[in-house]
Coordinates of C-alpha atoms in Angstrom, one line a residue:
X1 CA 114.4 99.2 -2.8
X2 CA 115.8 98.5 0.8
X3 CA 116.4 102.8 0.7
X4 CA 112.3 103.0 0.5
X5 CA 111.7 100.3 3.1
X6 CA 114.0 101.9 5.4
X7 CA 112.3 105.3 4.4
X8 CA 108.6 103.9 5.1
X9 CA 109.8 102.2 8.5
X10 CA 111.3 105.3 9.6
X11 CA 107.9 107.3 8.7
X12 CA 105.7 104.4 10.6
X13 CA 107.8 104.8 13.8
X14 CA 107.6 108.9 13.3
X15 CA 104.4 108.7 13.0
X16 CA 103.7 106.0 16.1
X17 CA 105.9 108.2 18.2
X18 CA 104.5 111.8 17.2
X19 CA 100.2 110.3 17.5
X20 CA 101.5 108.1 20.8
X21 CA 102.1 111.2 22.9
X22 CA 98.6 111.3 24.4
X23 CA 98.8 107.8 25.8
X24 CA 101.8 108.4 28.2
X25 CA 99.7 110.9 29.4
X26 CA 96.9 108.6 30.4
X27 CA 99.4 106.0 31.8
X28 CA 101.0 108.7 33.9
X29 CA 97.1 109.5 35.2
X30 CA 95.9 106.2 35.6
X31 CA 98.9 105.3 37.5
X32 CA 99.4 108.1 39.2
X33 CA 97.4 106.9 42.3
X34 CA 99.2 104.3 43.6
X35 CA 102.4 103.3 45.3
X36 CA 105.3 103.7 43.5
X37 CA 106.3 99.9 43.2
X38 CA 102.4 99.0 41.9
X39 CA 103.2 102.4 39.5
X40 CA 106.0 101.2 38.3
X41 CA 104.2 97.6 37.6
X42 CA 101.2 99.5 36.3
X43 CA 103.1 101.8 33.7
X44 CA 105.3 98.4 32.6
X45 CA 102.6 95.8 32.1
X46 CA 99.9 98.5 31.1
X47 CA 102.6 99.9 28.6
X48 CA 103.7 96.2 27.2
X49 CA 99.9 95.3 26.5
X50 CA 99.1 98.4 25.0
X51 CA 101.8 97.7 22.9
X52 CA 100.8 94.3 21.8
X53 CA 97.5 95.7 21.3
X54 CA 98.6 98.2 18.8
X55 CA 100.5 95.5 16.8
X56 CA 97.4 93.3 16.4
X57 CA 95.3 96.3 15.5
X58 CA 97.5 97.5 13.0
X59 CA 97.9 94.1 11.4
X60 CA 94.1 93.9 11.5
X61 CA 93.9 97.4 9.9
X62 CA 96.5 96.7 6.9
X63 CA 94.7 93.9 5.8
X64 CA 91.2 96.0 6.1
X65 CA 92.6 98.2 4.3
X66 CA 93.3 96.1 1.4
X67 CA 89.1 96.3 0.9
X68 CA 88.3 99.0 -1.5
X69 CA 87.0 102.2 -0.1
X70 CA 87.9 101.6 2.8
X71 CA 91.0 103.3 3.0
X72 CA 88.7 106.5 2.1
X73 CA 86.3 105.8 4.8
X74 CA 89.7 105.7 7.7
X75 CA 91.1 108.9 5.9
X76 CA 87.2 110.5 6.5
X77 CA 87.3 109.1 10.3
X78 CA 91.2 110.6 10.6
X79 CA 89.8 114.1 9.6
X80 CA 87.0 113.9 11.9
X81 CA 89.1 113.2 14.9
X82 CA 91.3 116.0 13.3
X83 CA 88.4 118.4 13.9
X84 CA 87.4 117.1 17.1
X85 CA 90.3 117.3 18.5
X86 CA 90.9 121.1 17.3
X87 CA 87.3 122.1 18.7
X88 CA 87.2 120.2 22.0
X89 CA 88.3 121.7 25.0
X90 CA 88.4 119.1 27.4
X91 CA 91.3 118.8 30.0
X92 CA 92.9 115.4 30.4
X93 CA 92.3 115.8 33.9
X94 CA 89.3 114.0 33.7
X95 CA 90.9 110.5 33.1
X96 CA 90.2 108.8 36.7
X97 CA 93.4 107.0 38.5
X98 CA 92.9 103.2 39.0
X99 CA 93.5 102.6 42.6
X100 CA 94.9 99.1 42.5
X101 CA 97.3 97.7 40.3
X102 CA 94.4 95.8 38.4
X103 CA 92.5 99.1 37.9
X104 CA 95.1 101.2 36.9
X105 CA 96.4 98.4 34.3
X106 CA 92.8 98.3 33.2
X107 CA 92.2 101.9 32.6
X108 CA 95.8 102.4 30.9
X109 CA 94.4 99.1 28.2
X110 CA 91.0 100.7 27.7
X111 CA 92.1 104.3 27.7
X112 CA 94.7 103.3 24.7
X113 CA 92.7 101.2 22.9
X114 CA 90.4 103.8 22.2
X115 CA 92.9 106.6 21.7
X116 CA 94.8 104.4 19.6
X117 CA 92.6 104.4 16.6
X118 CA 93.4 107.4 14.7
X119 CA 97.2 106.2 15.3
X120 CA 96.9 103.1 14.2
X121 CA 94.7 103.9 11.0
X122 CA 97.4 106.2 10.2
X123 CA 100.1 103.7 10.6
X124 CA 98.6 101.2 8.6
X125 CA 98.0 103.8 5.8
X126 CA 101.7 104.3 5.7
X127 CA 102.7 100.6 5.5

């Protein structure tokens, strides 16, 4: 028993780690306009909310879910990000640098909530 909790732990922070790659990106971009003292503030605090973000929206996402179907219609939305992702060809270079501390943190929280979605589907499917 503790050999397959270990085992499923290890897989949830695989996966966090491997779908959390884009964020830092948009961190480093939204930060990337400011002093280096409000940078390093930005990337810290922006970072440490995001994370408690993705906690609460994976908890939220376990116990949806628990609600039959639904773990059909999140594996749907996973494969249509799949494809979207494979047939877009945007840059990142379009995500705008705050230019205040306030405005960089604010970009990094609503940059990763969005972009946190498919991860955290997928780490709640693995829990």
């Amino acid at each position: 028993m503790e050999h397959d909790v270990l085992m499923s732990f290890l897989v949830i922070i695989g996966i966090d780690l491997i779908l959390g790659g884009d964020n830092a990106v948009v961190i480093a971009m939204a930060s990337r306009h400011l002093p280096p003292r409000q940078r390093q503030k930005a990337i810290i605090i922006g970072t440490l909310i995001a994370i408690m973000m993705r906690i609460a929206l994976t908890m939220a996402a376990v116990y949806l879910l628990a609600v039959p179907y639904l773990q059909f219609i999140g594996g749907i939305f996973l494969l249509y990000l799949g494809y979207q992702l494979l047939i877009e060809k945007k840059d990142a270079q379009h995500v705008k640098g705050g230019t205040s501390l306030f405005k960089a943190i604010r970009i990094i929280v609503i940059a990763d909530l969005f972009m946190s979605l498919d991860n955290v589907i997928a780490v709640a499917g693995a829990s």
